[in-house]
């Protein structure tokens, strides 16, 4: 089936250039910021407060749980 043809030629595709190519200068990359070191003790008062807050606000309310599961 035309093994002597170049790829793409069998479908009538032309390989001519599409037009001028515009080149942009490369932008220098910025280095990533270093992350802050974690506190010495993970049980600081601010950590405990935020953990309690996150747990309480993301739990399913008991009423909704009873309505869907019958508990």
Coordinates of N, CA and C in Angstrom, one line a residue:
X1 N 0.8 -1.2 0.0 CA 0.0 0.0 0.0 C 0.9 1.2 0.0
X2 N 1.8 1.4 -0.8 CA 2.6 2.6 -0.9 C 3.6 2.7 0.1
X3 N 4.4 1.7 0.4 CA 5.4 1.7 1.4 C 6.6 2.6 1.0
X4 N 6.6 3.0 -0.3 CA 7.7 3.8 -0.7 C 7.5 5.3 -0.6
X5 N 6.3 5.6 -0.1 CA 6.0 7.1 0.1 C 6.4 7.5 1.5
X6 N 6.6 8.8 1.6 CA 7.0 9.4 2.9 C 5.8 9.4 3.8
X7 N 5.9 9.3 5.1 CA 4.8 9.4 6.0 C 4.0 10.7 5.8
X8 N 2.7 10.7 5.8 CA 1.9 11.9 5.7 C 1.6 12.2 4.2
X9 N 2.3 11.7 3.3 CA 2.1 12.0 1.9 C 0.9 11.2 1.3
X10 N 0.5 10.0 1.9 CA -0.5 9.2 1.4 C -1.9 9.8 1.6
X11 N -2.0 10.8 2.5 CA -3.3 11.4 2.7 C -3.4 12.8 2.1
X12 N -2.4 13.1 1.3 CA -2.4 14.4 0.6 C -1.9 15.6 1.5
X13 N -1.3 15.3 2.6 CA -0.8 16.4 3.4 C 0.5 17.0 2.8
X14 N 0.6 18.3 2.9 CA 1.8 18.9 2.4 C 2.7 19.2 3.6
X15 N 4.0 19.2 3.3 CA 5.0 19.4 4.4 C 5.7 20.7 4.2
X16 N 5.0 21.7 3.6 CA 5.6 23.0 3.4 C 5.5 23.8 4.7
X17 N 6.4 24.7 4.9 CA 6.3 25.5 6.1 C 5.0 26.3 6.2
X18 N 4.5 26.5 7.4 CA 3.3 27.2 7.7 C 3.5 28.8 7.6
X19 N 4.6 29.2 7.9 CA 4.9 30.7 8.0 C 6.1 31.0 8.8
X20 N 6.3 32.3 9.0 CA 7.5 32.6 9.8 C 7.3 32.2 11.3
X21 N 8.4 31.8 11.9 CA 8.3 31.4 13.3 C 8.9 32.5 14.2
X22 N 8.1 33.0 15.1 CA 8.6 34.1 16.0 C 9.2 33.5 17.2
X23 N 10.4 33.9 17.5 CA 11.1 33.4 18.7 C 11.2 34.5 19.8
X24 N 10.8 34.1 21.0 CA 10.8 35.0 22.1 C 12.1 34.7 23.0
X25 N 12.7 35.8 23.5 CA 13.8 35.5 24.4 C 13.4 34.7 25.6
X26 N 14.3 33.9 26.1 CA 13.9 33.1 27.3 C 13.9 34.0 28.5
X27 N 13.0 33.7 29.4 CA 12.9 34.5 30.6 C 13.7 33.8 31.7
X28 N 14.5 34.5 32.5 CA 15.2 33.9 33.6 C 14.3 33.4 34.6
X29 N 14.5 32.2 35.1 CA 13.6 31.6 36.2 C 14.0 32.1 37.5
X30 N 12.9 32.4 38.3 CA 13.2 32.8 39.7 C 13.3 31.5 40.6
X31 N 14.2 31.6 41.5 CA 14.3 30.5 42.4 C 13.1 30.4 43.4
X32 N 12.8 29.2 43.7 CA 11.6 29.0 44.6 C 12.0 29.5 46.0
X33 N 11.0 30.0 46.7 CA 11.2 30.5 48.1 C 11.4 29.3 49.0
X34 N 12.2 29.4 50.0 CA 12.4 28.3 50.9 C 11.2 28.3 51.9
X35 N 10.8 27.1 52.3 CA 9.7 27.0 53.2 C 10.1 27.3 54.6
X36 N 9.2 27.8 55.4 CA 9.5 28.1 56.8 C 9.6 26.8 57.5
X37 N 10.6 26.8 58.5 CA 10.8 25.6 59.3 C 9.6 25.4 60.2
X38 N 9.2 24.2 60.5 CA 8.1 24.0 61.5 C 8.6 24.3 62.9
X39 N 7.6 24.6 63.7 CA 8.0 24.9 65.1 C 8.6 23.8 65.8
X40 N 9.3 24.1 66.9 CA 10.0 23.0 67.7 C 9.0 22.0 68.3
X41 N 7.9 22.5 68.8 CA 6.9 21.6 69.4 C 5.6 21.7 68.7
X42 N 5.1 20.6 68.1 CA 3.9 20.6 67.4 C 2.6 20.9 68.2
X43 N 2.8 20.8 69.5 CA 1.6 21.0 70.4 C 1.6 22.4 71.0
X44 N 1.9 23.4 70.2 CA 1.8 24.8 70.7 C 0.3 25.1 70.8
X45 N 0.0 26.1 71.6 CA -1.4 26.5 71.8 C -2.1 26.9 70.5
X46 N -1.4 27.5 69.6 CA -2.0 27.9 68.3 C -2.3 26.7 67.5
X47 N -1.4 25.7 67.5 CA -1.7 24.5 66.7 C -2.9 23.7 67.3
X48 N -2.9 23.6 68.6 CA -4.1 22.9 69.2 C -5.4 23.6 68.9
X49 N -5.4 24.9 69.0 CA -6.6 25.7 68.7 C -7.1 25.5 67.3
X50 N -6.1 25.6 66.3 CA -6.5 25.4 64.9 C -7.0 24.0 64.6
X51 N -6.3 23.0 65.2 CA -6.7 21.6 65.0 C -8.1 21.4 65.5
X52 N -8.4 21.9 66.7 CA -9.8 21.7 67.3 C -10.8 22.4 66.4
X53 N -10.5 23.6 65.9 CA -11.4 24.3 65.0 C -11.6 23.5 63.7
X54 N -10.6 23.0 63.1 CA -10.7 22.3 61.9 C -11.5 21.0 62.1
X55 N -11.3 20.3 63.2 CA -12.1 19.1 63.4 C -13.5 19.4 63.6
X56 N -13.8 20.4 64.4 CA -15.2 20.7 64.7 C -16.0 21.2 63.5
X57 N -15.3 21.9 62.6 CA -16.1 22.5 61.5 C -16.2 21.6 60.3
X58 N -15.4 20.5 60.3 CA -15.5 19.6 59.1 C -16.2 18.3 59.4
X59 N -16.7 18.1 60.6 CA -17.4 16.9 60.9 C -18.9 17.0 60.5
X60 N -19.4 15.8 60.1 CA -20.8 15.8 59.7 C -21.7 16.0 61.0
X61 N -22.7 16.9 61.0 CA -23.5 17.0 62.1 C -24.3 15.7 62.5
X62 N -24.5 15.5 63.8 CA -25.1 14.2 64.2 C -26.5 14.1 63.6
X63 N -27.3 15.2 63.5 CA -28.6 15.1 62.9 C -28.6 14.6 61.5
X64 N -27.7 15.1 60.7 CA -27.6 14.7 59.3 C -27.1 13.2 59.2
X65 N -26.3 12.8 60.1 CA -25.8 11.4 60.1 C -26.9 10.5 60.4
X66 N -27.8 10.8 61.4 CA -28.9 10.0 61.8 C -29.9 9.9 60.6
X67 N -30.1 11.0 59.9 CA -31.1 11.0 58.8 C -30.7 10.1 57.7
X68 N -29.4 10.0 57.4 CA -29.0 9.2 56.3 C -28.7 7.8 56.6
X69 N -28.2 7.5 57.8 CA -27.8 6.1 58.2 C -28.7 5.4 59.2
X70 N -29.6 6.2 59.8 CA -30.4 5.6 60.8 C -29.8 5.4 62.2
X71 N -28.6 6.0 62.4 CA -27.9 5.8 63.7 C -28.5 6.6 64.7

